[in-house]
Coordinates of C-alpha atoms in Angstrom, one line a residue:
X10 CA 29.0 0.0 -8.5
X11 CA 28.0 3.5 -9.7
X12 CA 27.0 2.1 -13.1
X13 CA 24.9 -0.6 -11.4
X14 CA 23.1 1.9 -9.2
X15 CA 22.4 4.2 -12.2
X16 CA 21.1 1.1 -14.1
X17 CA 18.8 0.3 -11.2
X18 CA 17.6 3.9 -11.0
X19 CA 16.7 3.9 -14.7
X20 CA 14.9 0.6 -14.4
X21 CA 12.9 1.9 -11.4
X22 CA 12.1 5.1 -13.3
X23 CA 10.8 3.1 -16.3
X24 CA 8.8 1.0 -13.9
X25 CA 7.2 4.1 -12.5
X26 CA 6.4 5.6 -15.9
X27 CA 4.8 2.3 -17.0
X28 CA 2.6 2.3 -13.9
X29 CA 1.5 5.9 -14.5
X30 CA 0.6 4.9 -18.1
X31 CA -1.5 2.0 -16.9
X32 CA -3.2 4.2 -14.3
X33 CA -4.2 6.8 -16.8
X34 CA -6.7 4.7 -18.7
X35 CA -9.3 1.9 -18.1
X36 CA -7.3 -1.4 -17.9
X37 CA -9.8 -4.0 -19.1
X38 CA -12.8 -3.4 -21.5
X39 CA -16.2 -4.5 -20.4
X40 CA -16.4 -6.9 -23.4
X41 CA -13.0 -8.4 -23.1
X42 CA -14.3 -11.9 -22.8
X43 CA -15.8 -11.6 -26.3
X44 CA -12.7 -10.5 -28.1
X45 CA -9.7 -12.3 -26.5
X46 CA -8.3 -15.1 -28.6
X47 CA -8.2 -18.6 -27.1
X48 CA -6.2 -21.7 -28.2
X49 CA -8.0 -24.5 -26.4
X50 CA -11.5 -25.8 -25.5
X51 CA -11.0 -25.4 -21.7
X52 CA -9.5 -21.9 -22.1
X53 CA -12.4 -20.9 -24.4
X54 CA -15.1 -22.2 -22.0
X55 CA -13.8 -20.4 -19.0
X56 CA -13.1 -17.2 -20.8
X57 CA -16.8 -17.1 -21.4
X58 CA -19.3 -15.9 -18.9
X59 CA -20.4 -18.4 -16.2
X60 CA -24.0 -19.5 -15.5
X61 CA -24.7 -17.0 -12.7
X62 CA -26.0 -13.5 -12.7
X63 CA -23.7 -11.2 -10.7
X64 CA -24.5 -8.6 -8.1
X65 CA -22.3 -5.8 -6.7
X66 CA -21.8 -4.4 -3.3
X67 CA -19.5 -1.7 -1.8
X68 CA -18.4 -1.6 1.8
X69 CA -16.5 1.4 3.2
X70 CA -13.0 0.7 4.5
X71 CA -11.2 2.8 7.1
X72 CA -8.0 2.2 5.2
X73 CA -6.1 4.0 2.4
X74 CA -7.8 1.8 -0.2
X75 CA -11.2 3.4 0.8
X76 CA -13.6 0.6 0.0
X77 CA -14.1 -3.1 -0.6
X78 CA -15.8 -4.0 -3.9
X79 CA -17.6 -7.3 -3.9
X80 CA -19.0 -9.2 -6.9
X81 CA -21.0 -12.3 -6.2
X82 CA -23.7 -14.6 -7.6
X83 CA -27.1 -12.9 -7.3
X84 CA -28.7 -16.1 -6.0
X85 CA -26.5 -16.2 -2.9
X86 CA -29.4 -14.9 -0.7
X87 CA -31.6 -17.9 -1.7
X88 CA -28.9 -20.5 -1.5
X89 CA -28.0 -22.5 1.7
X90 CA -24.6 -23.6 0.4
X91 CA -21.3 -21.8 0.9
X92 CA -19.3 -20.0 -1.9
X93 CA -15.5 -20.0 -2.5
X94 CA -13.7 -16.6 -2.4
X95 CA -11.1 -15.0 -4.6
X96 CA -9.4 -11.8 -3.5
X97 CA -7.6 -9.5 -6.0
X98 CA -4.3 -7.8 -5.3
X99 CA -3.8 -4.7 -7.6
X100 CA -0.9 -3.5 -9.6
X101 CA 0.3 0.0 -8.9
X102 CA -2.2 2.6 -9.9
X103 CA -4.5 -0.1 -11.3
X104 CA -7.4 -0.2 -8.8
X105 CA -10.0 -2.9 -8.9
X106 CA -12.5 -0.4 -10.4
X107 CA -10.3 -0.1 -13.4
X108 CA -10.7 -3.9 -14.2
X109 CA -14.1 -4.5 -12.8
X110 CA -15.0 -6.6 -15.8
X111 CA -12.5 -9.2 -14.7
X112 CA -13.9 -9.5 -11.2
X113 CA -17.5 -9.7 -12.5
X114 CA -16.4 -12.4 -15.0
X115 CA -15.0 -14.6 -12.3
X116 CA -18.0 -14.0 -10.0
X117 CA -20.2 -15.4 -12.8
X118 CA -18.5 -18.7 -12.2
X119 CA -19.9 -19.0 -8.7
X120 CA -17.3 -17.1 -6.7
X121 CA -17.4 -14.3 -4.2
X122 CA -14.8 -11.9 -5.5
X123 CA -13.3 -9.1 -3.4
X124 CA -11.3 -6.1 -4.7
X125 CA -10.2 -2.8 -3.3
X126 CA -8.8 0.6 -4.5
X127 CA -5.4 -0.3 -3.1
X128 CA -2.5 1.2 -5.1
X129 CA 0.4 -0.3 -3.1
X130 CA -0.5 -3.9 -2.6
X131 CA 3.0 -5.5 -2.5
X132 CA 2.9 -6.3 1.3
X133 CA -0.3 -8.3 1.1
X134 CA -2.1 -6.0 3.6
X135 CA -5.2 -5.2 1.5
X136 CA -5.6 -9.0 0.8
X137 CA -5.3 -9.7 4.5
X138 CA -8.0 -7.0 5.3
X139 CA -10.2 -8.4 2.5
X140 CA -9.9 -11.9 4.0
X141 CA -10.8 -10.5 7.4
X142 CA -13.8 -8.9 5.8
X143 CA -14.9 -12.3 4.4
X144 CA -14.6 -13.8 7.9
X145 CA -16.7 -10.9 9.3
X146 CA -19.4 -11.2 6.7
X147 CA -19.7 -14.9 7.1
X148 CA -19.8 -14.8 10.9
X149 CA -22.1 -11.9 11.6
X150 CA -25.8 -11.6 10.5
X151 CA -25.7 -7.9 11.1
X152 CA -22.8 -5.8 9.7
X153 CA -22.4 -2.1 10.2
X154 CA -23.1 -0.2 7.0
X155 CA -25.2 -2.9 5.5
X156 CA -29.0 -3.0 5.6
X157 CA -28.7 -6.7 5.3
X158 CA -25.8 -9.2 4.9
X159 CA -26.3 -11.6 2.0
X160 CA -23.0 -13.3 2.9
X161 CA -24.0 -14.5 6.4
X162 CA -23.0 -18.2 6.7
X163 CA -22.4 -18.3 2.9
X164 CA -18.6 -17.8 2.7
X165 CA -16.6 -20.9 2.3
X166 CA -13.6 -20.0 4.5
X167 CA -11.9 -23.3 3.6
X168 CA -11.7 -22.2 -0.1
X169 CA -10.0 -18.9 -0.5
X170 CA -7.7 -18.0 -3.4
X171 CA -5.7 -14.9 -4.3
X172 CA -5.1 -13.3 -7.7
X173 CA -2.6 -10.5 -8.4
X174 CA -1.0 -8.7 -11.3
X175 CA 2.4 -7.0 -11.3
X176 CA 2.9 -5.4 -7.9
X177 CA -0.2 -7.3 -6.9
X178 CA 1.6 -10.5 -8.0
X179 CA 4.2 -9.7 -5.3
X180 CA 1.3 -9.0 -2.9
X181 CA -0.2 -12.5 -3.2
X182 CA 3.0 -14.1 -2.1
X183 CA 3.3 -11.8 0.9
X184 CA -0.3 -12.3 1.8
X185 CA 0.4 -16.0 2.2
X186 CA 3.8 -15.7 3.9
X187 CA 3.7 -12.5 5.9
X188 CA 0.1 -11.8 7.0
X189 CA -1.8 -13.2 10.0
X190 CA -4.4 -15.2 8.0
X191 CA -2.1 -16.4 5.3
X192 CA -2.6 -20.0 6.4
X193 CA -6.2 -19.7 5.3
X194 CA -5.3 -19.2 1.6
X195 CA -5.5 -22.3 -0.5
X196 CA -4.1 -21.2 -3.8
X197 CA -2.6 -18.2 -5.7
X198 CA -2.4 -16.9 -9.2
X199 CA 0.2 -14.4 -10.1
X200 CA 0.2 -12.6 -13.5
X201 CA 3.5 -10.9 -14.4
X202 CA 4.7 -10.6 -10.8
X203 CA 7.6 -8.1 -10.4
X204 CA 10.8 -10.0 -10.6
X205 CA 12.8 -10.8 -7.4
X206 CA 15.7 -8.3 -8.1
X207 CA 13.4 -5.4 -9.1
X208 CA 11.1 -6.1 -6.1
X209 CA 14.1 -6.0 -3.8
X210 CA 15.3 -2.7 -5.2
X211 CA 11.8 -1.3 -4.7
X212 CA 11.8 -2.7 -1.2
X213 CA 8.9 -5.0 -2.1
X214 CA 10.8 -8.1 -0.9
X215 CA 9.1 -11.5 -1.2
X216 CA 10.2 -15.1 -0.8
X217 CA 8.5 -17.7 -3.1
X218 CA 10.4 -20.5 -1.3
X219 CA 8.0 -20.0 1.7
X220 CA 4.9 -20.8 -0.4
X221 CA 3.1 -24.0 0.5
X222 CA 0.0 -23.8 -1.7
X223 CA -0.6 -24.5 -5.4
X224 CA 0.7 -21.6 -7.5
X225 CA 0.0 -20.6 -11.1
X226 CA 2.5 -18.1 -12.7
X227 CA 1.9 -16.4 -16.0
X228 CA 3.6 -13.6 -18.0
X229 CA 3.9 -12.3 -21.5
X230 CA 6.6 -12.4 -24.2
X231 CA 5.8 -9.0 -25.6
X232 CA 9.2 -7.5 -24.5
X233 CA 9.6 -3.9 -23.7
X234 CA 8.0 -3.0 -20.4
X235 CA 7.0 -6.5 -19.7
X236 CA 10.6 -7.6 -19.8
X237 CA 11.5 -4.8 -17.4
X238 CA 9.0 -6.2 -14.9
X239 CA 9.5 -9.9 -15.4
X240 CA 11.4 -11.5 -18.3
X241 CA 11.1 -15.2 -19.2
X242 CA 14.3 -15.9 -17.3
X243 CA 13.1 -14.1 -14.2
X244 CA 9.7 -15.8 -14.2
X245 CA 11.6 -19.1 -14.4
X246 CA 13.6 -18.0 -11.4
X247 CA 10.4 -17.4 -9.4
X248 CA 9.0 -20.8 -10.5
X249 CA 12.2 -22.6 -9.6
X250 CA 12.3 -20.8 -6.2
X251 CA 8.9 -22.2 -5.3
X252 CA 9.1 -25.5 -3.4
X253 CA 9.2 -28.7 -5.4
X254 CA 6.7 -30.1 -3.0
X255 CA 3.7 -28.0 -4.2
X256 CA 1.7 -28.1 -7.4
X257 CA 3.0 -25.3 -9.6
X258 CA 2.4 -24.2 -13.2
X259 CA 4.2 -21.6 -15.3
X260 CA 3.3 -20.3 -18.8
X261 CA 4.1 -17.3 -20.9
X262 CA 1.5 -15.8 -23.3
X263 CA 3.0 -15.1 -26.7
X264 CA 3.3 -11.4 -27.8
X265 CA 1.5 -10.2 -24.7
X266 CA 2.5 -7.0 -23.0
X267 CA 2.4 -6.2 -19.3
X268 CA -1.0 -4.6 -19.3
X269 CA -2.3 -7.4 -21.5
X270 CA -1.8 -9.9 -18.7
X271 CA -4.7 -8.5 -16.9
X272 CA -7.0 -10.1 -19.5
X273 CA -5.4 -12.4 -22.1
X274 CA -4.8 -15.4 -19.8
X275 CA -8.1 -15.1 -17.9
X276 CA -9.6 -18.3 -19.4
X277 CA -6.9 -20.2 -17.6
X278 CA -7.1 -17.9 -14.5
X279 CA -10.8 -18.9 -14.1
X280 CA -10.0 -22.6 -14.9
X281 CA -7.3 -22.5 -12.2
X282 CA -9.7 -21.4 -9.5
X283 CA -12.4 -23.7 -10.8
X284 CA -10.0 -26.6 -10.3
X285 CA -8.4 -25.5 -7.1
X286 CA -11.5 -24.1 -5.3
X287 CA -14.4 -25.9 -6.9
X288 CA -12.8 -29.2 -8.0
X289 CA -14.1 -28.9 -11.6
X290 CA -12.8 -32.0 -13.5
X291 CA -12.8 -30.2 -16.9
X292 CA -10.9 -27.3 -15.6
X293 CA -8.3 -29.7 -14.1
X294 CA -7.5 -31.0 -17.6
X295 CA -6.0 -27.6 -18.5
X296 CA -3.1 -28.4 -16.1
X297 CA -3.1 -32.1 -15.4
X298 CA -3.0 -35.5 -17.1
X299 CA -0.9 -36.9 -19.9
X300 CA -1.5 -33.9 -22.2
X301 CA -2.5 -30.7 -20.3
X302 CA -4.3 -28.3 -22.5
X303 CA -2.1 -25.3 -21.5
X304 CA 1.0 -27.2 -22.7
X305 CA -0.5 -27.9 -26.1
X306 CA -1.9 -24.3 -26.5
X307 CA 0.0 -22.6 -29.3
X308 CA -0.7 -19.1 -27.8
X309 CA 1.6 -20.0 -24.9
X310 CA 5.3 -21.0 -24.5
X311 CA 7.7 -22.0 -21.8
X312 CA 5.1 -24.1 -20.0
X313 CA 6.2 -26.0 -17.0
X314 CA 4.2 -28.1 -14.6
X315 CA 5.1 -29.8 -11.4
X316 CA 2.4 -31.8 -9.5

């Protein structure tokens, strides 16, 4: 038992050191969409910029995460239609401002995207508060702290997705299963979520078996720190713990490290939300049909799909 506890302590220490490393530098370059390699036409399309110019707005938060960071199509003020929402759940020490290019990229595909400066997102609280903000912005013409509210009656509260990396990957599960408005979330994307055993040791418990919405899991095969967080076997465990009654997809990006998973799979991250929240037929072909593109993509391995 003593050896087991020492092993767990070493693992947690390595986990913490890795987080400090990620927190010490910008996480995703502003031009990442121009340099990431793709292995399929759908992945390439959605790694590129969308058709919409993007605006940015900050709203103060009376929480430890300080502020909400919103990226959204600039034309929202002149549109009468509603826009789907994706909320981001951060990895430890990797605040939304450190991977702003990812949020901006997704917003260019016609999404309202909400991030925060949260550093401890495992419990889903910051995602819950971001969802409450989306409700508030949609329902109120006048919002304290804003000269005008461009989101009034423009938020599609029936089309809300969550995206999380590492600890944030744990957070997206708990936002669905443990938070008040979890029933409003329609789909989740988890990149390199901390494995079940490690999360339990860190007191970040989560239960994939309680998930009832389509779920996309990705991780890397780069070994080292990525394997400490979630090995291939451990990602498979999460996938298999998810109910067989939901649509679920799993894939591992070859030779990708833990931090790489914030950017390398993002062509498919965008495609997932385009399919799930906008019903885009081309995006769907990445995951569905007789020959889903992600299964044929040579940059990935260990692909599994259940419809």
